[in-house]
Backbone as numpy.savetxt, mean C-alpha at the origin, in Angstrom:
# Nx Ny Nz CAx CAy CAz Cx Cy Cz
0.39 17.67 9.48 -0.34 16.70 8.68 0.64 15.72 8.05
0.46 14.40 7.90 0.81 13.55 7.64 0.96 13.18 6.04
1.71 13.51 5.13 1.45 13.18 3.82 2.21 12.03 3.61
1.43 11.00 2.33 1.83 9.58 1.98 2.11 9.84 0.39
3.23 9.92 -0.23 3.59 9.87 -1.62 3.98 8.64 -1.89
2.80 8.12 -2.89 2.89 6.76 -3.46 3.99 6.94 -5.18
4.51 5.31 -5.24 4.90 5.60 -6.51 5.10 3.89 -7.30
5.05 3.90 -8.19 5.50 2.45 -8.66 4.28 1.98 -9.65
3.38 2.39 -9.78 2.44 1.85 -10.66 2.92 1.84 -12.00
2.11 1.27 -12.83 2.09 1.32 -14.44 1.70 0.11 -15.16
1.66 -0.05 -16.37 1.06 -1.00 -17.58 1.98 -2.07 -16.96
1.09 -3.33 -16.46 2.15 -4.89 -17.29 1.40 -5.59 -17.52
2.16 -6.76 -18.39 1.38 -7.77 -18.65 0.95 -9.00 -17.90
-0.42 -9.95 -17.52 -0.84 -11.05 -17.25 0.60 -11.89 -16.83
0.98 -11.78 -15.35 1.96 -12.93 -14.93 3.04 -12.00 -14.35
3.22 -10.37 -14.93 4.70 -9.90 -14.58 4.43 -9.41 -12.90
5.18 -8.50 -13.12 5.31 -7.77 -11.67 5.78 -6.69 -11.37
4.64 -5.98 -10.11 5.12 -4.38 -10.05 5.44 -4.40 -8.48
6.27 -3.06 -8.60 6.54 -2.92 -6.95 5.78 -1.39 -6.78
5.16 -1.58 -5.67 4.97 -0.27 -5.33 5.34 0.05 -4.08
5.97 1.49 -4.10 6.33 1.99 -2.58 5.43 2.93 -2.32
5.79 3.36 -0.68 5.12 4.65 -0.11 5.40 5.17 0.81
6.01 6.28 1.07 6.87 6.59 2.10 5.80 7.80 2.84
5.94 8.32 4.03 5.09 8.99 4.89 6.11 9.91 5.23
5.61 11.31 5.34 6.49 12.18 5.65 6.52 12.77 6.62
7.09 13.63 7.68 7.26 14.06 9.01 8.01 13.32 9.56
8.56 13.90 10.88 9.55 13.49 11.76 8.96 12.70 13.31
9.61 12.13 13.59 9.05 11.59 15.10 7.66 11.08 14.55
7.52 10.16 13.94 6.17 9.42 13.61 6.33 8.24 13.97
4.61 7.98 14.85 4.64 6.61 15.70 3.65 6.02 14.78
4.15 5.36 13.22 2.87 4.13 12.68 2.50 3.08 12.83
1.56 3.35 13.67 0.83 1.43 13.74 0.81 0.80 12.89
0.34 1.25 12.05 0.11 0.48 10.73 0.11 0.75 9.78
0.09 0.23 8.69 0.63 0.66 7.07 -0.07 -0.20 5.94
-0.80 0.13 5.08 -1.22 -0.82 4.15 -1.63 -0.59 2.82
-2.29 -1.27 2.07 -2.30 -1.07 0.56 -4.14 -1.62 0.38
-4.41 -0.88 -0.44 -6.04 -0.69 -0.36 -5.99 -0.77 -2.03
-7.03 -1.01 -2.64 -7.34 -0.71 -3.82 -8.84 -0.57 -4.38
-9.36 0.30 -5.16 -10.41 0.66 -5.59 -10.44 0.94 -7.45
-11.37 -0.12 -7.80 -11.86 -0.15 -9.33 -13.60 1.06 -9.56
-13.50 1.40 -10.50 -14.94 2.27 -10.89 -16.27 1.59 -10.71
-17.04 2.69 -9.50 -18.04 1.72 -8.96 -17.89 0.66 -8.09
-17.01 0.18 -7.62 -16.99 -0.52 -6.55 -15.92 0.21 -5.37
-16.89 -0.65 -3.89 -15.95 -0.07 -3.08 -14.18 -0.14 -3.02
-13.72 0.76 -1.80 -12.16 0.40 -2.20 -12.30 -0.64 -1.33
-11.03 -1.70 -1.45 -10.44 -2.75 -0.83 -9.33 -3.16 -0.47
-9.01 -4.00 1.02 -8.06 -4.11 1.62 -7.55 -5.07 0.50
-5.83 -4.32 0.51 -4.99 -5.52 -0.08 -4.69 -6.28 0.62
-3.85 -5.43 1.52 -2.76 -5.77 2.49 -2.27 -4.93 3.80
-1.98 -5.08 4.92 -1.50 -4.24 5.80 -0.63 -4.88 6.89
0.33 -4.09 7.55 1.37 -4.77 7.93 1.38 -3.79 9.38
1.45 -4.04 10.49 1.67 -3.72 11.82 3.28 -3.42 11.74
3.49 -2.49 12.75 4.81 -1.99 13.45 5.77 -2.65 13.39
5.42 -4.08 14.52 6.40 -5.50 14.51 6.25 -6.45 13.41
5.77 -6.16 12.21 5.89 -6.58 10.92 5.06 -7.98 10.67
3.52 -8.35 11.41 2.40 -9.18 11.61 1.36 -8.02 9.98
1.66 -9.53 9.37 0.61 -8.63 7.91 -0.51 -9.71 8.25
-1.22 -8.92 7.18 -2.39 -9.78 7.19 -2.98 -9.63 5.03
-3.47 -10.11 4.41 -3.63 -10.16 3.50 -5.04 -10.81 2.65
-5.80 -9.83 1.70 -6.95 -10.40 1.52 -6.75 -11.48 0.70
-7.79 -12.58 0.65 -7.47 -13.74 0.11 -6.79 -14.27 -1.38
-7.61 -12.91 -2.13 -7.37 -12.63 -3.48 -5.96 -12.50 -3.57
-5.19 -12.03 -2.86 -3.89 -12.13 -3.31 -2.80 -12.76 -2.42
-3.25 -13.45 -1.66 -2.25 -14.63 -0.84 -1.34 -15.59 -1.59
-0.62 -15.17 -1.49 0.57 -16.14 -2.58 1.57 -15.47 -3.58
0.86 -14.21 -3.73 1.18 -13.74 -5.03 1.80 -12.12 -4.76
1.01 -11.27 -3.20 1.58 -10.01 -3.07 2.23 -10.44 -2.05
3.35 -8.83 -1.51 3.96 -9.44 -0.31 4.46 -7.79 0.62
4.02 -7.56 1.65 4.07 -6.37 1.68 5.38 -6.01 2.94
5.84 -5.37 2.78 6.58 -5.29 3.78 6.76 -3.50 4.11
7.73 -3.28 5.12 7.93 -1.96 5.53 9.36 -1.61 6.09
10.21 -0.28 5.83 11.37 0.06 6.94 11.07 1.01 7.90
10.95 0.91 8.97 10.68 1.69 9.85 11.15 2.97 9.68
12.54 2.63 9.46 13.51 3.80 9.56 13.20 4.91 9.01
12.67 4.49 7.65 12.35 5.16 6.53 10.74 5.88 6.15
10.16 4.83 7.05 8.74 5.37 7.05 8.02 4.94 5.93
8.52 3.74 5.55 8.15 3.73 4.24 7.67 2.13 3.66
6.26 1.88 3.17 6.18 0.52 2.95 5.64 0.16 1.71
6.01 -1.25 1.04 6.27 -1.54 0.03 4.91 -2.53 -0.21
4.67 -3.09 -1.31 3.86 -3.99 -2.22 4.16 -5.10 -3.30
5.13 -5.33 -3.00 5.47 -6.21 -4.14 4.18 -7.41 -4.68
3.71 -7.31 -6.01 2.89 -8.02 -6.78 4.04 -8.73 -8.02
3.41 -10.25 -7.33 4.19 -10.94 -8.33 2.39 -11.84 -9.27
2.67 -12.31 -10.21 1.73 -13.43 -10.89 0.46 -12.08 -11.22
0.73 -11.53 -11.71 -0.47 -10.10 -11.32 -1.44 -10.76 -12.87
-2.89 -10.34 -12.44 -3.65 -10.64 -13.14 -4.53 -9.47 -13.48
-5.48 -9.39 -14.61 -6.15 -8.03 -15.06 -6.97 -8.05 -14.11
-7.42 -8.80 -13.08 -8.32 -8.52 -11.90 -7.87 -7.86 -10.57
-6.09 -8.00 -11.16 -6.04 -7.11 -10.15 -5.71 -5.24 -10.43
-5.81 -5.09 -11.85 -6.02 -3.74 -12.70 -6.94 -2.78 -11.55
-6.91 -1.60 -10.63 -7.23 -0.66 -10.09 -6.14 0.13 -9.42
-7.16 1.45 -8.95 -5.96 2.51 -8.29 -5.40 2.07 -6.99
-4.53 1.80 -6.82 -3.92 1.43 -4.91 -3.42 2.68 -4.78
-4.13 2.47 -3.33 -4.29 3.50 -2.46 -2.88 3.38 -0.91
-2.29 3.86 -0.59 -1.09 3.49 0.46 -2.13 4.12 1.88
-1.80 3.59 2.71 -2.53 4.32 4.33 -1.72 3.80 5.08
-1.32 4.71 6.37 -0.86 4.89 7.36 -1.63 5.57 8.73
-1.49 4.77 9.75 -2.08 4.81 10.79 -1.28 4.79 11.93
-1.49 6.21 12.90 -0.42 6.38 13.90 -0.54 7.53 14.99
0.39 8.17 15.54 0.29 9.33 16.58 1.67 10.17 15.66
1.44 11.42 15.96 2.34 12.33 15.65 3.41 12.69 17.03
4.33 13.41 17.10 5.16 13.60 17.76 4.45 13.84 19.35
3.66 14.48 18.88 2.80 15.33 20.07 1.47 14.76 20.07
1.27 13.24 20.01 1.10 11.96 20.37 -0.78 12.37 19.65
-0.83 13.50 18.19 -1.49 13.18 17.86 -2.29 12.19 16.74
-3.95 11.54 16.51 -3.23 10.48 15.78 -3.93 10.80 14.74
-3.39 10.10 13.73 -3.78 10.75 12.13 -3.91 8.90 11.69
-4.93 9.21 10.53 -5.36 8.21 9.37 -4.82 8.88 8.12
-3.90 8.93 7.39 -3.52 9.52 6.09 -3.90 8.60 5.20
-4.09 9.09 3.47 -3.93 8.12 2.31 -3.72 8.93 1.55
-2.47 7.66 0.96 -2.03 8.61 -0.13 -2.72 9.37 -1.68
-2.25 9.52 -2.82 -2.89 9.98 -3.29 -3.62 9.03 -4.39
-3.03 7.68 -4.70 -3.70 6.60 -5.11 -2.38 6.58 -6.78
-2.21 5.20 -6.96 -1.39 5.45 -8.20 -1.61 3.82 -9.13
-2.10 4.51 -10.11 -2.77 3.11 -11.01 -2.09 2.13 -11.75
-2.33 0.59 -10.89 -1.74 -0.19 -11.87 -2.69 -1.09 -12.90
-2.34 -1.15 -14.09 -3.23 -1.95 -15.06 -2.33 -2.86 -15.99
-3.21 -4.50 -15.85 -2.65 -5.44 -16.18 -3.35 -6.06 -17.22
-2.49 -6.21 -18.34 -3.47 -5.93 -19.75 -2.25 -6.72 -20.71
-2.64 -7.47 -21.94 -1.45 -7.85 -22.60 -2.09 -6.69 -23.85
């Protein structure tokens, strides 16, 4: 099984900026894809961001300009950087990874979700 340990959340204020990482654990892992989801109370969760293998992201509109996601292969591990962050963007992000295991089976993981809130 595929586990995703997220980390980087916490309190900032209107304008600052958080990074969040997420690294995927096991050996010989083939990830298609990698991305950042987020979900507020009562509403569904939502795509932030997600980034393909050969490093083709794609990004929901709400935060074009402002997040920036990237990944190291090597490491298994992909990032979120939020810059200009606003209290709308205050919910839990969620990390997911999408791929085949060694023994070319394929798994959907998410991590365990880690809350950022943007508040003066």
């Amino acid at each position: 099984q595929v586990q995703l340990v997220e980390s980087g959340g916490g309190l900032v204020q209107p304008g600052g900026s958080l990074r969040l990482s997420c690294a995927a654990s096991g050996s010989n892992l083939r990830i298609y894809n990698m991305g950042w989801y987020r979900q507020t109370p009562g509403k569904q969760r939502e795509l932030v961001a997600t980034i393909i293998s050969r490093g083709t992201t794609n990004y929901a509109d709400s935060v074009k300009g402002r997040f920036t996601i990237s990944r190291d292969n090597a490491k298994n591990t992909v990032y979120l950087q939020m810059n200009s962050l606003k209290p709308e963007d205050t919910a839990v992000y969620y990390c997911n990874a999408k791929g085949t295991t060694w023994t070319y089976t394929p798994f959907d993981s998410w991590g365990q979700g880690t809350q950022v809130t943007v508040s003066s």
